[in-house]
Structures are given as C-alpha cells and as structure tokens.
mmCIF file of C-alpha atoms in Angstrom:
data_model
loop_
_atom_site.group_PDB
_atom_site.id
_atom_site.type_symbol
_atom_site.label_atom_id
_atom_site.label_comp_id
_atom_site.label_asym_id
_atom_site.label_seq_id
_atom_site.Cartn_x
_atom_site.Cartn_y
_atom_site.Cartn_z
ATOM 1 C CA UNK Y 1 16.335 -4.013 -17.285
ATOM 2 C CA UNK Y 2 17.727 -1.247 -15.065
ATOM 3 C CA UNK Y 3 18.801 -1.287 -11.343
ATOM 4 C CA UNK Y 4 20.497 1.427 -9.423
ATOM 5 C CA UNK Y 5 22.983 0.521 -6.594
ATOM 6 C CA UNK Y 6 25.190 3.095 -5.069
ATOM 7 C CA UNK Y 7 27.013 0.786 -2.634
ATOM 8 C CA UNK Y 8 29.686 -1.947 -2.609
ATOM 9 C CA UNK Y 9 28.429 -5.221 -3.796
ATOM 10 C CA UNK Y 10 29.605 -7.268 -0.801
ATOM 11 C CA UNK Y 11 28.213 -8.377 2.585
ATOM 12 C CA UNK Y 12 29.567 -5.194 4.218
ATOM 13 C CA UNK Y 13 26.662 -3.367 2.634
ATOM 14 C CA UNK Y 14 24.168 -5.660 4.506
ATOM 15 C CA UNK Y 15 20.538 -5.808 3.478
ATOM 16 C CA UNK Y 16 20.891 -3.606 0.358
ATOM 17 C CA UNK Y 17 23.356 -6.069 -1.050
ATOM 18 C CA UNK Y 18 21.352 -9.157 -0.048
ATOM 19 C CA UNK Y 19 18.206 -7.616 -1.603
ATOM 20 C CA UNK Y 20 19.945 -7.078 -4.915
ATOM 21 C CA UNK Y 21 21.529 -10.548 -4.922
ATOM 22 C CA UNK Y 22 18.095 -12.251 -4.367
ATOM 23 C CA UNK Y 23 16.370 -9.928 -6.944
ATOM 24 C CA UNK Y 24 18.977 -10.819 -9.560
ATOM 25 C CA UNK Y 25 18.653 -14.520 -8.791
ATOM 26 C CA UNK Y 26 14.942 -14.348 -9.359
ATOM 27 C CA UNK Y 27 15.398 -12.486 -12.639
ATOM 28 C CA UNK Y 28 17.817 -15.168 -13.683
ATOM 29 C CA UNK Y 29 15.301 -17.876 -12.860
ATOM 30 C CA UNK Y 30 12.057 -16.467 -14.054
ATOM 31 C CA UNK Y 31 12.828 -13.836 -16.711
ATOM 32 C CA UNK Y 32 16.131 -14.394 -18.336
ATOM 33 C CA UNK Y 33 15.232 -17.698 -20.100
ATOM 34 C CA UNK Y 34 12.391 -16.158 -22.009
ATOM 35 C CA UNK Y 35 13.575 -12.807 -23.352
ATOM 36 C CA UNK Y 36 16.711 -11.213 -24.819
ATOM 37 C CA UNK Y 37 17.671 -9.608 -21.487
ATOM 38 C CA UNK Y 38 20.442 -7.173 -20.538
ATOM 39 C CA UNK Y 39 20.794 -5.976 -16.962
ATOM 40 C CA UNK Y 40 22.130 -2.485 -16.543
ATOM 41 C CA UNK Y 41 23.232 -1.249 -13.078
ATOM 42 C CA UNK Y 42 23.837 2.342 -12.217
ATOM 43 C CA UNK Y 43 26.582 2.809 -9.708
ATOM 44 C CA UNK Y 44 29.679 4.891 -8.991
ATOM 45 C CA UNK Y 45 33.280 4.302 -10.179
ATOM 46 C CA UNK Y 46 34.335 3.182 -6.706
ATOM 47 C CA UNK Y 47 31.783 0.416 -6.594
ATOM 48 C CA UNK Y 48 31.941 -0.757 -10.298
ATOM 49 C CA UNK Y 49 34.434 -3.642 -9.898
ATOM 50 C CA UNK Y 50 32.431 -5.183 -7.065
ATOM 51 C CA UNK Y 51 29.368 -5.308 -9.251
ATOM 52 C CA UNK Y 52 31.228 -6.854 -12.194
ATOM 53 C CA UNK Y 53 32.479 -9.562 -9.853
ATOM 54 C CA UNK Y 54 28.836 -10.262 -8.631
ATOM 55 C CA UNK Y 55 27.191 -10.139 -12.049
ATOM 56 C CA UNK Y 56 29.644 -12.696 -13.421
ATOM 57 C CA UNK Y 57 27.774 -15.230 -11.259
ATOM 58 C CA UNK Y 58 24.642 -14.984 -13.224
ATOM 59 C CA UNK Y 59 23.735 -16.208 -16.640
ATOM 60 C CA UNK Y 60 22.436 -12.978 -18.212
ATOM 61 C CA UNK Y 61 24.214 -10.175 -20.224
ATOM 62 C CA UNK Y 62 24.940 -7.151 -18.157
ATOM 63 C CA UNK Y 63 26.587 -3.741 -18.120
ATOM 64 C CA UNK Y 64 27.744 -1.748 -15.063
ATOM 65 C CA UNK Y 65 27.479 2.061 -15.591
ATOM 66 C CA UNK Y 66 29.581 4.132 -13.163
ATOM 67 C CA UNK Y 67 27.801 7.270 -13.933
ATOM 68 C CA UNK Y 68 30.285 9.654 -12.252
ATOM 69 C CA UNK Y 69 33.058 8.357 -14.555
ATOM 70 C CA UNK Y 70 31.032 7.730 -17.771
ATOM 71 C CA UNK Y 71 28.973 10.903 -17.761
ATOM 72 C CA UNK Y 72 30.745 13.172 -15.196
ATOM 73 C CA UNK Y 73 29.018 16.464 -16.205
ATOM 74 C CA UNK Y 74 25.593 14.896 -16.370
ATOM 75 C CA UNK Y 75 26.209 13.139 -13.055
ATOM 76 C CA UNK Y 76 27.233 16.405 -11.396
ATOM 77 C CA UNK Y 77 24.300 18.310 -12.774
ATOM 78 C CA UNK Y 78 21.770 15.635 -11.794
ATOM 79 C CA UNK Y 79 23.158 15.407 -8.186
ATOM 80 C CA UNK Y 80 23.059 19.195 -7.877
ATOM 81 C CA UNK Y 81 19.491 19.259 -9.286
ATOM 82 C CA UNK Y 82 18.333 16.725 -6.683
ATOM 83 C CA UNK Y 83 19.926 18.823 -3.934
ATOM 84 C CA UNK Y 84 18.021 21.899 -5.199
ATOM 85 C CA UNK Y 85 14.707 20.296 -4.375
ATOM 86 C CA UNK Y 86 13.038 20.540 -0.970
ATOM 87 C CA UNK Y 87 11.550 17.736 1.351
ATOM 88 C CA UNK Y 88 13.688 14.916 -0.254
ATOM 89 C CA UNK Y 89 15.071 12.122 1.697
ATOM 90 C CA UNK Y 90 18.447 10.751 0.606
ATOM 91 C CA UNK Y 91 16.614 7.962 -1.136
ATOM 92 C CA UNK Y 92 14.437 10.514 -2.933
ATOM 93 C CA UNK Y 93 17.588 12.200 -4.189
ATOM 94 C CA UNK Y 94 18.925 8.938 -5.527
ATOM 95 C CA UNK Y 95 15.656 8.112 -7.159
ATOM 96 C CA UNK Y 96 15.631 11.647 -8.818
ATOM 97 C CA UNK Y 97 19.087 11.048 -10.243
ATOM 98 C CA UNK Y 98 17.988 7.562 -11.387
ATOM 99 C CA UNK Y 99 14.907 8.918 -13.187
ATOM 100 C CA UNK Y 100 16.954 11.613 -14.959
ATOM 101 C CA UNK Y 101 19.493 9.014 -16.046
ATOM 102 C CA UNK Y 102 16.737 6.671 -17.342
ATOM 103 C CA UNK Y 103 15.509 9.215 -19.881
ATOM 104 C CA UNK Y 104 18.972 10.570 -20.774
ATOM 105 C CA UNK Y 105 20.973 7.392 -21.075
ATOM 106 C CA UNK Y 106 18.904 4.268 -21.764
ATOM 107 C CA UNK Y 107 18.177 3.195 -25.296
ATOM 108 C CA UNK Y 108 14.700 4.529 -26.219
ATOM 109 C CA UNK Y 109 14.283 1.855 -28.928
ATOM 110 C CA UNK Y 110 14.398 -0.900 -26.385
ATOM 111 C CA UNK Y 111 11.840 -2.190 -23.829
ATOM 112 C CA UNK Y 112 13.073 -0.926 -20.475
ATOM 113 C CA UNK Y 113 12.019 -2.540 -17.168
ATOM 114 C CA UNK Y 114 12.809 0.005 -14.445
ATOM 115 C CA UNK Y 115 13.094 -1.953 -11.229
ATOM 116 C CA UNK Y 116 14.136 -1.531 -7.493
ATOM 117 C CA UNK Y 117 16.589 -3.788 -5.858
ATOM 118 C CA UNK Y 118 13.892 -4.892 -3.442
ATOM 119 C CA UNK Y 119 11.813 -6.514 -6.008
ATOM 120 C CA UNK Y 120 11.613 -10.284 -6.255
ATOM 121 C CA UNK Y 121 10.110 -12.559 -8.960
ATOM 122 C CA UNK Y 122 8.333 -15.602 -7.465
ATOM 123 C CA UNK Y 123 7.153 -17.141 -10.704
ATOM 124 C CA UNK Y 124 7.075 -16.417 -14.369
ATOM 125 C CA UNK Y 125 5.656 -12.929 -15.036
ATOM 126 C CA UNK Y 126 3.273 -13.740 -17.854
ATOM 127 C CA UNK Y 127 2.029 -10.179 -18.226
ATOM 128 C CA UNK Y 128 5.480 -8.695 -18.532
ATOM 129 C CA UNK Y 129 6.490 -11.265 -21.116
ATOM 130 C CA UNK Y 130 3.329 -10.773 -23.095
ATOM 131 C CA UNK Y 131 3.864 -7.000 -23.080
ATOM 132 C CA UNK Y 132 7.364 -7.446 -24.510
ATOM 133 C CA UNK Y 133 6.595 -10.299 -26.990
ATOM 134 C CA UNK Y 134 3.701 -8.406 -28.516
ATOM 135 C CA UNK Y 135 5.836 -5.748 -30.219
ATOM 136 C CA UNK Y 136 5.275 -2.050 -29.882
ATOM 137 C CA UNK Y 137 4.082 -0.500 -33.132
ATOM 138 C CA UNK Y 138 0.341 -0.871 -32.516
ATOM 139 C CA UNK Y 139 0.411 -0.800 -28.762
ATOM 140 C CA UNK Y 140 -2.139 1.698 -27.414
ATOM 141 C CA UNK Y 141 -0.855 1.292 -23.808
ATOM 142 C CA UNK Y 142 2.964 1.719 -23.813
ATOM 143 C CA UNK Y 143 3.573 1.696 -20.023
ATOM 144 C CA UNK Y 144 3.120 -1.482 -18.071
ATOM 145 C CA UNK Y 145 3.095 -0.708 -14.359
ATOM 146 C CA UNK Y 146 2.706 -2.166 -10.923
ATOM 147 C CA UNK Y 147 0.632 -0.425 -8.323
ATOM 148 C CA UNK Y 148 1.089 0.345 -4.557
ATOM 149 C CA UNK Y 149 -2.243 -0.813 -3.160
ATOM 150 C CA UNK Y 150 -0.983 -1.522 0.283
ATOM 151 C CA UNK Y 151 0.145 1.914 1.433
ATOM 152 C CA UNK Y 152 -3.097 3.578 0.451
ATOM 153 C CA UNK Y 153 -5.461 1.090 2.123
ATOM 154 C CA UNK Y 154 -6.447 -0.801 -1.055
ATOM 155 C CA UNK Y 155 -6.920 2.342 -3.158
ATOM 156 C CA UNK Y 156 -5.029 3.533 -6.235
ATOM 157 C CA UNK Y 157 -3.504 6.883 -5.167
ATOM 158 C CA UNK Y 158 -4.394 10.093 -7.009
ATOM 159 C CA UNK Y 159 -2.171 13.193 -7.109
ATOM 160 C CA UNK Y 160 -3.887 15.907 -4.957
ATOM 161 C CA UNK Y 161 -2.647 18.964 -6.662
ATOM 162 C CA UNK Y 162 -2.692 17.773 -10.313
ATOM 163 C CA UNK Y 163 -5.943 18.114 -12.379
ATOM 164 C CA UNK Y 164 -4.492 16.339 -15.480
ATOM 165 C CA UNK Y 165 -4.262 12.703 -16.280
ATOM 166 C CA UNK Y 166 -1.881 10.446 -14.405
ATOM 167 C CA UNK Y 167 -1.220 6.765 -13.910
ATOM 168 C CA UNK Y 168 -2.973 6.261 -10.631
ATOM 169 C CA UNK Y 169 -1.299 4.067 -8.116
ATOM 170 C CA UNK Y 170 1.940 3.708 -10.129
ATOM 171 C CA UNK Y 171 4.867 2.226 -8.063
ATOM 172 C CA UNK Y 172 8.199 3.942 -8.907
ATOM 173 C CA UNK Y 173 10.173 0.639 -8.448
ATOM 174 C CA UNK Y 174 8.397 -1.382 -11.164
ATOM 175 C CA UNK Y 175 7.298 -0.202 -14.586
ATOM 176 C CA UNK Y 176 8.145 -1.069 -18.105
ATOM 177 C CA UNK Y 177 8.485 1.295 -21.044
ATOM 178 C CA UNK Y 178 7.748 0.270 -24.686
ATOM 179 C CA UNK Y 179 10.121 1.350 -27.390
ATOM 180 C CA UNK Y 180 9.929 5.003 -28.332
ATOM 181 C CA UNK Y 181 8.653 6.121 -25.011
ATOM 182 C CA UNK Y 182 10.963 8.834 -23.939
ATOM 183 C CA UNK Y 183 10.950 12.202 -22.140
ATOM 184 C CA UNK Y 184 13.293 15.179 -22.271
ATOM 185 C CA UNK Y 185 15.391 15.600 -19.248
ATOM 186 C CA UNK Y 186 14.115 19.201 -19.108
ATOM 187 C CA UNK Y 187 10.491 17.964 -18.910
ATOM 188 C CA UNK Y 188 11.484 15.637 -16.037
ATOM 189 C CA UNK Y 189 13.215 18.535 -14.223
ATOM 190 C CA UNK Y 190 10.259 20.909 -14.851
ATOM 191 C CA UNK Y 191 7.724 18.381 -13.416
ATOM 192 C CA UNK Y 192 9.885 17.689 -10.417
ATOM 193 C CA UNK Y 193 10.164 21.460 -9.790
ATOM 194 C CA UNK Y 194 6.384 21.811 -9.997
ATOM 195 C CA UNK Y 195 5.910 18.938 -7.477
ATOM 196 C CA UNK Y 196 8.490 20.553 -5.207
ATOM 197 C CA UNK Y 197 6.368 23.695 -5.184
ATOM 198 C CA UNK Y 198 3.302 21.847 -3.892
ATOM 199 C CA UNK Y 199 2.644 21.842 -0.130
ATOM 200 C CA UNK Y 200 3.371 18.571 1.713
ATOM 201 C CA UNK Y 201 0.493 18.989 4.187
ATOM 202 C CA UNK Y 202 -1.998 17.666 3.432
ATOM 203 C CA UNK Y 203 -0.192 14.902 1.585
ATOM 204 C CA UNK Y 204 0.441 15.222 -2.091
ATOM 205 C CA UNK Y 205 -1.274 11.791 -2.250
ATOM 206 C CA UNK Y 206 -4.976 11.205 -2.051
ATOM 207 C CA UNK Y 207 -5.805 9.251 -0.011
ATOM 208 C CA UNK Y 208 -3.014 10.348 2.330
ATOM 209 C CA UNK Y 209 -0.694 7.565 3.482
ATOM 210 C CA UNK Y 210 -0.888 6.322 7.066
ATOM 211 C CA UNK Y 211 0.381 8.574 9.837
ATOM 212 C CA UNK Y 212 3.709 6.758 10.185
ATOM 213 C CA UNK Y 213 4.368 7.588 6.525
ATOM 214 C CA UNK Y 214 3.094 11.139 6.664
ATOM 215 C CA UNK Y 215 6.497 12.551 5.671
ATOM 216 C CA UNK Y 216 6.769 10.583 2.501
ATOM 217 C CA UNK Y 217 7.025 12.690 -0.634
ATOM 218 C CA UNK Y 218 8.492 10.346 -3.316
ATOM 219 C CA UNK Y 219 8.433 13.073 -5.990
ATOM 220 C CA UNK Y 220 10.107 10.836 -8.693
ATOM 221 C CA UNK Y 221 7.245 8.347 -8.352
ATOM 222 C CA UNK Y 222 4.666 11.199 -8.762
ATOM 223 C CA UNK Y 223 6.624 12.610 -11.733
ATOM 224 C CA UNK Y 224 6.589 9.316 -13.461
ATOM 225 C CA UNK Y 225 2.873 8.966 -12.875
ATOM 226 C CA UNK Y 226 2.156 12.347 -14.438
ATOM 227 C CA UNK Y 227 4.715 12.328 -17.239
ATOM 228 C CA UNK Y 228 3.987 8.923 -18.577
ATOM 229 C CA UNK Y 229 0.219 9.034 -18.565
ATOM 230 C CA UNK Y 230 -0.018 10.402 -22.206
ATOM 231 C CA UNK Y 231 1.668 7.264 -23.448
ATOM 232 C CA UNK Y 232 -1.157 5.097 -22.030
ATOM 233 C CA UNK Y 233 -0.744 2.815 -19.058
ATOM 234 C CA UNK Y 234 -1.656 -0.815 -18.463
ATOM 235 C CA UNK Y 235 -2.083 -1.869 -14.852
ATOM 236 C CA UNK Y 236 -0.658 -5.127 -13.667
ATOM 237 C CA UNK Y 237 -3.012 -7.213 -11.537
ATOM 238 C CA UNK Y 238 -2.496 -6.373 -7.862
ATOM 239 C CA UNK Y 239 -2.928 -9.940 -6.702
ATOM 240 C CA UNK Y 240 0.035 -11.052 -8.847
ATOM 241 C CA UNK Y 241 2.273 -7.942 -8.586
ATOM 242 C CA UNK Y 242 2.206 -6.697 -5.075
ATOM 243 C CA UNK Y 243 3.765 -4.076 -2.811
ATOM 244 C CA UNK Y 244 4.312 -5.863 0.493
ATOM 245 C CA UNK Y 245 1.028 -7.962 0.600
ATOM 246 C CA UNK Y 246 1.082 -11.630 -0.035
ATOM 247 C CA UNK Y 247 -1.427 -13.382 -2.316
ATOM 248 C CA UNK Y 248 -1.490 -17.025 -3.414
ATOM 249 C CA UNK Y 249 -1.144 -15.974 -7.042
ATOM 250 C CA UNK Y 250 1.805 -13.733 -6.399
ATOM 251 C CA UNK Y 251 4.580 -13.633 -9.073
ATOM 252 C CA UNK Y 252 6.369 -10.302 -8.113
ATOM 253 C CA UNK Y 253 6.813 -8.944 -4.649
ATOM 254 C CA UNK Y 254 8.143 -5.537 -3.728
ATOM 255 C CA UNK Y 255 9.296 -5.647 -0.127
ATOM 256 C CA UNK Y 256 12.231 -5.491 2.216
ATOM 257 C CA UNK Y 257 11.037 -8.850 3.513
ATOM 258 C CA UNK Y 258 14.164 -10.664 2.587
ATOM 259 C CA UNK Y 259 13.295 -14.058 4.168
ATOM 260 C CA UNK Y 260 10.135 -14.466 2.167
ATOM 261 C CA UNK Y 261 11.648 -15.138 -1.272
ATOM 262 C CA UNK Y 262 14.275 -17.340 0.211
ATOM 263 C CA UNK Y 263 11.764 -19.531 2.042
ATOM 264 C CA UNK Y 264 9.143 -19.418 -0.749
ATOM 265 C CA UNK Y 265 11.595 -20.505 -3.442
ATOM 266 C CA UNK Y 266 13.050 -23.503 -1.503
ATOM 267 C CA UNK Y 267 16.220 -25.057 -0.326
ATOM 268 C CA UNK Y 268 18.072 -25.144 -3.668
ATOM 269 C CA UNK Y 269 17.417 -21.419 -4.075
ATOM 270 C CA UNK Y 270 18.924 -20.799 -0.552
ATOM 271 C CA UNK Y 271 21.912 -22.902 -1.313
ATOM 272 C CA UNK Y 272 22.629 -20.827 -4.517
ATOM 273 C CA UNK Y 273 22.139 -17.584 -2.502
ATOM 274 C CA UNK Y 274 24.784 -18.884 0.020
ATOM 275 C CA UNK Y 275 27.153 -19.688 -2.809
ATOM 276 C CA UNK Y 276 26.835 -16.230 -4.292
ATOM 277 C CA UNK Y 277 27.361 -14.309 -1.039
ATOM 278 C CA UNK Y 278 30.088 -16.727 0.204
ATOM 279 C CA UNK Y 279 28.908 -17.128 3.737
ATOM 280 C CA UNK Y 280 26.353 -19.296 5.479
ATOM 281 C CA UNK Y 281 22.946 -17.685 5.830
ATOM 282 C CA UNK Y 282 20.449 -18.145 8.621
ATOM 283 C CA UNK Y 283 17.205 -17.241 6.914
ATOM 284 C CA UNK Y 284 15.354 -16.785 10.245
ATOM 285 C CA UNK Y 285 17.693 -13.852 11.137
ATOM 286 C CA UNK Y 286 16.928 -11.789 8.069
ATOM 287 C CA UNK Y 287 14.589 -8.755 8.475
ATOM 288 C CA UNK Y 288 11.014 -9.763 7.858
ATOM 289 C CA UNK Y 289 11.462 -13.502 8.631
ATOM 290 C CA UNK Y 290 7.686 -13.583 8.811
ATOM 291 C CA UNK Y 291 5.697 -13.613 5.660
ATOM 292 C CA UNK Y 292 4.421 -10.189 4.280
ATOM 293 C CA UNK Y 293 0.999 -9.034 5.362
ATOM 294 C CA UNK Y 294 -1.635 -11.411 4.074
ATOM 295 C CA UNK Y 295 -4.301 -10.040 1.773
ATOM 296 C CA UNK Y 296 -7.290 -8.725 3.761
ATOM 297 C CA UNK Y 297 -5.434 -8.637 7.200
#
C-alpha cells in the first residue's frame, strides 16, 4: 500500500497531516487485520524521521522511502521531468513524480494499492479484499479502481483527445494493481508528454468538469486511465467507494472532509486520533465539519 507525503508528520503541517493520520487509522482498523499488509510512504530525507515516529503508533508493517536520498538520480530526473510539462499545479507535479516512482520502484510481483492521504476506510472493503485473496494468475481484470462520479455530474469521464481504450472515470487516488502489472518509466513519460500536448480548452475531460474546476488538468490520472486499460479494469461500486458523496453503504470515502470519518467512526476512534496527534481535537472546527454531499442532492 503506497502513500506519498512530502511534508513533516506533525501538527505544524495542518490538514495534510491530519488527513494522513486518519487514513492510516482506518487502514489499521479495516484492512490490516485481513491481509499481509505493508505501508510504504514516499517522502524526502528531511521528513523521514517524523514519519517513522508516526508509523510506530500503528500495528502494520511499514517502510519510509526518502526518495531524494535512496534514489537521488531518479528523484532528480523525475522532478525535472515534472517541471518540463505545462499546465501542472504543484500537486500535479507531485502526482507525476509519484506515478513515475510507482512503476520504477514498487515490487511488480505484489498487489499494490495506490492511495491518496485523503482516503478513509469506513468499513471492511470486501471488494478490495476479494480482489487480493483471489490470486492473480487467471485474473482477466488486473486493475481494481475507484471512480470519480461526483466531479462529472454522475458520469464516468472519457478522455476527449484519445480514441483508444481507457479506464473511464478512474480516480488517481485509489486503484489497485495485480501482480505483474507494470509499465516502463519511458512509457509513462511518453504518455504524459502526449497529454501535455493536448489543448486544455475545451477540457481534456468529457464531460467537462464544473466551471470552478475548469483549470483542472490532472495528467497523472489521465495517464493511468490510458496506460492501464490494456490490463483490464474492474470498477468498484460507486455507492460504496465514493469521491466526496455520502451513501449509506459507503466503505471508502475520498474527501478533504476531515470531520466526517471522525464523527462517523465514533468516540473511541476520536480518542485514538487525539492520542496519536498529541493534542485535544475539536472535531467541529475541522474543515468540512458537515457531512459530504448526500447522494442525489
């Protein structure tokens, strides 16, 4: 299981840190007991110790990879490559380096759940466990993925300028690769360069996202959608694995709504959160103290 976190693991990093702490807590509660799990966190050398201190508070196996120290030339090349692309936000650049690292560094013989720090498990993810437990040799669909149905008004996005197959609707912050699924770094770079050559108006997505997100490019997400399609994709049910929207059946939520998993998972969970961060938490003061948007509203 892979996260990336290029910040100090302490309260000075604010919401980024709180999101990761909560996400890891939910992994420990709803995933770790049922699979042979190792959490890998990409970070930088200056942040490594803080993550080692944090991860000691959980019950799973972990490794902290300071990419700039462990793989300095690859790190330098990946950062420079991300800077060479146009129309990227700082987050897009981080996600580009993250994707290049995934296919260069992670063990291709393992299941790899590639996850964002703002993803929370709210129950046991049956579909993810079933995908891992079933083995891989005879799997026709080797990519298990969550979709962003909220941003695109309930539709699975398509890639406007691409006529080939792709995993429509794929969310870049939650997909699982079966063993032997791998890509050459040169293929990832070539795909990202092609996407970079496309116009951004109209949106590279079809349907286009809302006007307030009109500048969104997320090329790493689009590249994953295109490059992984030949391996076969299995869609996770949108009412159980959701970007931002709440459903009664929900088991995984992708959202910056920090207060929701805390209130949803109860007082004991909140007490554990307080013990990990080391300060008293007032849940009502977190961003998104209200619930996520309800389905159909």
